[in-house]
């Protein structure tokens, strides 16, 4: 992905150096949209997560219908079973998105607890190697563990974290692309 992104930025830079303004303006527009989308995801993660669950639900239903169509065409029972399961999961996403979000929060909580435990061990390894600020690593590991425990006991509390992380990715991409636009514009 990063190679593609760098390639895109170099590609846009070549067009900017050739003073083809339309390509550079499209690049800037996409960068601004990425920044705005990132901010929306960061400041409204619950709504974004629900939208994602709804899109997944609709996709599962469509995929299930395709599988049932294949069953009707080929008469293989595996297509029918898979189609029914997919439609059921899709309906669950649409009818009860909170349950799906809770499951996401639970899985994320377990992951963060495991990650935090590894980081706690790493902090003590750092202490053993003589790193003076090892305790800072321990504090951050503890915070990660606490967020993970929050996810276990209240899964909905961290289910929006996915949208926030996606938002940070869009924000960083957008801001860096805007910066690159102005750097390349200055050179041309």
mmCIF file of C-alpha atoms in Angstrom:
data_model
loop_
_atom_site.group_PDB
_atom_site.id
_atom_site.type_symbol
_atom_site.label_atom_id
_atom_site.label_comp_id
_atom_site.label_asym_id
_atom_site.label_seq_id
_atom_site.Cartn_x
_atom_site.Cartn_y
_atom_site.Cartn_z
ATOM 1 C CA UNK A 1 0.000 0.000 0.000
ATOM 2 C CA UNK A 2 2.746 2.456 0.894
ATOM 3 C CA UNK A 3 4.525 1.714 -2.403
ATOM 4 C CA UNK A 4 1.283 2.457 -4.258
ATOM 5 C CA UNK A 5 0.796 5.662 -2.247
ATOM 6 C CA UNK A 6 4.357 6.837 -2.908
ATOM 7 C CA UNK A 7 3.944 5.901 -6.561
ATOM 8 C CA UNK A 8 0.723 7.912 -6.732
ATOM 9 C CA UNK A 9 2.386 10.913 -5.110
ATOM 10 C CA UNK A 10 5.344 10.708 -7.518
ATOM 11 C CA UNK A 11 2.910 10.287 -10.423
ATOM 12 C CA UNK A 12 1.006 13.415 -9.335
ATOM 13 C CA UNK A 13 4.313 15.235 -8.853
ATOM 14 C CA UNK A 14 5.315 14.496 -12.433
ATOM 15 C CA UNK A 15 2.055 15.976 -13.675
ATOM 16 C CA UNK A 16 2.468 19.011 -11.435
ATOM 17 C CA UNK A 17 5.938 19.595 -12.856
ATOM 18 C CA UNK A 18 4.384 19.500 -16.318
ATOM 19 C CA UNK A 19 1.906 22.111 -15.069
ATOM 20 C CA UNK A 20 -1.166 20.037 -15.787
ATOM 21 C CA UNK A 21 -3.288 21.769 -13.180
ATOM 22 C CA UNK A 22 -6.320 19.506 -13.464
ATOM 23 C CA UNK A 23 -4.451 16.441 -12.167
ATOM 24 C CA UNK A 24 -2.906 18.319 -9.281
ATOM 25 C CA UNK A 25 -6.280 19.800 -8.307
ATOM 26 C CA UNK A 26 -7.842 16.328 -8.325
ATOM 27 C CA UNK A 27 -5.002 15.164 -6.098
ATOM 28 C CA UNK A 28 -5.604 18.087 -3.718
ATOM 29 C CA UNK A 29 -9.357 17.453 -3.684
ATOM 30 C CA UNK A 30 -8.809 13.787 -2.785
ATOM 31 C CA UNK A 31 -6.361 14.804 -0.057
ATOM 32 C CA UNK A 32 -8.879 17.248 1.434
ATOM 33 C CA UNK A 33 -11.646 14.610 1.277
ATOM 34 C CA UNK A 34 -9.353 12.121 3.020
ATOM 35 C CA UNK A 35 -8.658 14.656 5.756
ATOM 36 C CA UNK A 36 -12.359 15.440 6.231
ATOM 37 C CA UNK A 37 -13.280 11.734 6.243
ATOM 38 C CA UNK A 38 -10.570 11.122 8.826
ATOM 39 C CA UNK A 39 -11.939 13.863 11.070
ATOM 40 C CA UNK A 40 -15.499 12.528 10.700
ATOM 41 C CA UNK A 41 -14.333 9.012 11.662
ATOM 42 C CA UNK A 42 -12.381 10.334 14.660
ATOM 43 C CA UNK A 43 -15.118 12.586 16.025
ATOM 44 C CA UNK A 44 -18.087 10.334 15.216
ATOM 45 C CA UNK A 45 -16.783 6.751 15.453
ATOM 46 C CA UNK A 46 -20.021 5.159 16.672
ATOM 47 C CA UNK A 47 -22.042 6.342 13.674
ATOM 48 C CA UNK A 48 -19.280 5.340 11.269
ATOM 49 C CA UNK A 49 -19.036 1.894 12.878
ATOM 50 C CA UNK A 50 -22.813 1.422 12.570
ATOM 51 C CA UNK A 51 -22.647 2.456 8.911
ATOM 52 C CA UNK A 52 -19.875 -0.102 8.340
ATOM 53 C CA UNK A 53 -21.937 -2.830 10.078
ATOM 54 C CA UNK A 54 -24.940 -1.909 7.900
ATOM 55 C CA UNK A 55 -22.844 -2.079 4.709
ATOM 56 C CA UNK A 56 -21.435 -5.451 5.806
ATOM 57 C CA UNK A 57 -24.978 -6.670 6.529
ATOM 58 C CA UNK A 58 -26.257 -5.660 3.102
ATOM 59 C CA UNK A 59 -23.192 -7.222 1.444
ATOM 60 C CA UNK A 60 -23.729 -10.497 3.315
ATOM 61 C CA UNK A 61 -27.384 -10.616 2.251
ATOM 62 C CA UNK A 62 -26.489 -9.976 -1.405
ATOM 63 C CA UNK A 63 -23.753 -12.613 -1.250
ATOM 64 C CA UNK A 64 -26.216 -15.040 0.359
ATOM 65 C CA UNK A 65 -28.765 -14.412 -2.382
ATOM 66 C CA UNK A 66 -26.087 -15.092 -5.012
ATOM 67 C CA UNK A 67 -25.264 -18.381 -3.263
ATOM 68 C CA UNK A 68 -28.959 -19.374 -3.224
ATOM 69 C CA UNK A 69 -29.216 -18.486 -6.919
ATOM 70 C CA UNK A 70 -26.228 -20.759 -7.559
ATOM 71 C CA UNK A 71 -28.007 -23.516 -5.604
ATOM 72 C CA UNK A 72 -31.094 -23.100 -7.783
ATOM 73 C CA UNK A 73 -28.921 -23.222 -10.911
ATOM 74 C CA UNK A 74 -26.551 -26.059 -9.967
ATOM 75 C CA UNK A 75 -28.519 -27.892 -7.235
ATOM 76 C CA UNK A 76 -25.553 -28.200 -4.849
ATOM 77 C CA UNK A 77 -26.652 -28.131 -1.214
ATOM 78 C CA UNK A 78 -23.507 -26.337 -0.045
ATOM 79 C CA UNK A 79 -24.603 -23.214 -1.919
ATOM 80 C CA UNK A 80 -27.998 -23.303 -0.183
ATOM 81 C CA UNK A 81 -26.523 -23.771 3.307
ATOM 82 C CA UNK A 82 -23.929 -21.034 2.799
ATOM 83 C CA UNK A 83 -26.560 -18.717 1.347
ATOM 84 C CA UNK A 84 -28.882 -19.172 4.316
ATOM 85 C CA UNK A 85 -26.034 -18.616 6.803
ATOM 86 C CA UNK A 86 -24.879 -15.471 4.989
ATOM 87 C CA UNK A 87 -28.390 -14.040 4.821
ATOM 88 C CA UNK A 88 -28.862 -14.794 8.526
ATOM 89 C CA UNK A 89 -25.615 -13.012 9.433
ATOM 90 C CA UNK A 90 -26.553 -10.094 7.196
ATOM 91 C CA UNK A 91 -29.965 -9.794 8.840
ATOM 92 C CA UNK A 92 -28.277 -9.883 12.267
ATOM 93 C CA UNK A 93 -26.092 -6.958 11.208
ATOM 94 C CA UNK A 94 -29.139 -5.000 10.040
ATOM 95 C CA UNK A 95 -31.579 -5.908 12.816
ATOM 96 C CA UNK A 96 -29.202 -5.895 15.794
ATOM 97 C CA UNK A 97 -26.051 -3.930 14.969
ATOM 98 C CA UNK A 98 -25.383 -3.458 18.696
ATOM 99 C CA UNK A 99 -24.768 -7.198 19.089
ATOM 100 C CA UNK A 100 -22.292 -7.138 16.224
ATOM 101 C CA UNK A 101 -20.591 -4.050 17.661
ATOM 102 C CA UNK A 102 -20.417 -5.764 21.040
ATOM 103 C CA UNK A 103 -18.701 -8.760 19.460
ATOM 104 C CA UNK A 104 -16.201 -6.457 17.753
ATOM 105 C CA UNK A 105 -15.537 -4.738 21.089
ATOM 106 C CA UNK A 106 -15.068 -8.081 22.849
ATOM 107 C CA UNK A 107 -12.560 -9.335 20.276
ATOM 108 C CA UNK A 108 -10.703 -6.018 20.325
ATOM 109 C CA UNK A 109 -10.639 -6.116 24.139
ATOM 110 C CA UNK A 110 -9.094 -9.589 24.164
ATOM 111 C CA UNK A 111 -6.531 -8.524 21.596
ATOM 112 C CA UNK A 112 -5.570 -5.432 23.596
ATOM 113 C CA UNK A 113 -5.162 -7.443 26.810
ATOM 114 C CA UNK A 114 -2.822 -9.857 25.035
ATOM 115 C CA UNK A 115 -0.929 -6.982 23.439
ATOM 116 C CA UNK A 116 -0.650 -5.196 26.793
ATOM 117 C CA UNK A 117 0.652 -8.325 28.507
ATOM 118 C CA UNK A 118 3.372 -8.697 25.877
ATOM 119 C CA UNK A 119 4.288 -5.036 26.314
ATOM 120 C CA UNK A 120 4.489 -5.447 30.116
ATOM 121 C CA UNK A 121 6.990 -8.265 29.583
ATOM 122 C CA UNK A 122 8.871 -6.090 27.093
ATOM 123 C CA UNK A 123 9.118 -3.266 29.653
ATOM 124 C CA UNK A 124 10.806 -5.584 32.140
ATOM 125 C CA UNK A 125 13.156 -6.753 29.397
ATOM 126 C CA UNK A 126 14.012 -3.111 28.765
ATOM 127 C CA UNK A 127 14.750 -2.675 32.482
ATOM 128 C CA UNK A 128 17.017 -5.713 32.409
ATOM 129 C CA UNK A 129 18.905 -4.232 29.434
ATOM 130 C CA UNK A 130 19.466 -1.025 31.357
ATOM 131 C CA UNK A 131 17.036 1.274 29.568
ATOM 132 C CA UNK A 132 16.377 4.176 31.951
ATOM 133 C CA UNK A 133 12.815 4.946 30.842
ATOM 134 C CA UNK A 134 11.585 1.324 30.956
ATOM 135 C CA UNK A 135 8.852 2.340 33.377
ATOM 136 C CA UNK A 136 7.296 4.590 30.723
ATOM 137 C CA UNK A 137 6.824 1.525 28.520
ATOM 138 C CA UNK A 138 5.238 -0.226 31.529
ATOM 139 C CA UNK A 139 2.772 2.629 32.028
ATOM 140 C CA UNK A 140 1.705 2.552 28.366
ATOM 141 C CA UNK A 141 1.364 -1.242 28.532
ATOM 142 C CA UNK A 142 -0.836 -0.874 31.599
ATOM 143 C CA UNK A 143 -3.046 1.631 29.799
ATOM 144 C CA UNK A 144 -3.432 -0.783 26.877
ATOM 145 C CA UNK A 145 -4.410 -3.555 29.311
ATOM 146 C CA UNK A 146 -6.972 -1.298 31.004
ATOM 147 C CA UNK A 147 -8.547 -0.382 27.659
ATOM 148 C CA UNK A 148 -8.679 -4.107 26.840
ATOM 149 C CA UNK A 149 -10.373 -4.886 30.158
ATOM 150 C CA UNK A 150 -12.866 -2.129 29.410
ATOM 151 C CA UNK A 151 -13.636 -3.932 26.163
ATOM 152 C CA UNK A 152 -14.200 -7.217 27.974
ATOM 153 C CA UNK A 153 -16.580 -5.787 30.550
ATOM 154 C CA UNK A 154 -18.236 -3.234 28.274
ATOM 155 C CA UNK A 155 -17.607 -4.234 24.640
ATOM 156 C CA UNK A 156 -19.553 -1.304 23.241
ATOM 157 C CA UNK A 157 -17.129 1.086 24.934
ATOM 158 C CA UNK A 158 -14.307 0.318 22.492
ATOM 159 C CA UNK A 159 -16.128 -0.864 19.381
ATOM 160 C CA UNK A 160 -15.800 2.647 17.926
ATOM 161 C CA UNK A 161 -12.028 2.360 18.223
ATOM 162 C CA UNK A 162 -11.865 0.741 14.773
ATOM 163 C CA UNK A 163 -13.494 3.766 13.165
ATOM 164 C CA UNK A 164 -11.192 6.093 15.081
ATOM 165 C CA UNK A 165 -8.117 4.183 13.913
ATOM 166 C CA UNK A 166 -9.370 4.240 10.334
ATOM 167 C CA UNK A 167 -10.008 7.948 10.803
ATOM 168 C CA UNK A 168 -6.450 8.559 11.968
ATOM 169 C CA UNK A 169 -5.209 6.726 8.873
ATOM 170 C CA UNK A 170 -7.320 8.898 6.568
ATOM 171 C CA UNK A 171 -6.296 12.033 8.463
ATOM 172 C CA UNK A 172 -2.570 11.270 8.265
ATOM 173 C CA UNK A 173 -2.876 10.379 4.570
ATOM 174 C CA UNK A 174 -4.860 13.518 3.821
ATOM 175 C CA UNK A 175 -2.611 15.922 5.712
ATOM 176 C CA UNK A 176 0.569 14.405 4.260
ATOM 177 C CA UNK A 177 -0.925 14.551 0.765
ATOM 178 C CA UNK A 178 -1.894 18.208 1.212
ATOM 179 C CA UNK A 179 1.629 18.935 2.434
ATOM 180 C CA UNK A 180 3.089 17.081 -0.562
ATOM 181 C CA UNK A 181 0.809 19.020 -2.917
ATOM 182 C CA UNK A 182 2.193 22.330 -1.678
ATOM 183 C CA UNK A 183 5.795 21.106 -1.670
ATOM 184 C CA UNK A 184 5.472 19.927 -5.277
ATOM 185 C CA UNK A 185 3.595 23.076 -6.289
ATOM 186 C CA UNK A 186 6.397 25.196 -4.831
ATOM 187 C CA UNK A 187 8.989 23.245 -6.854
ATOM 188 C CA UNK A 188 7.123 23.570 -10.147
#
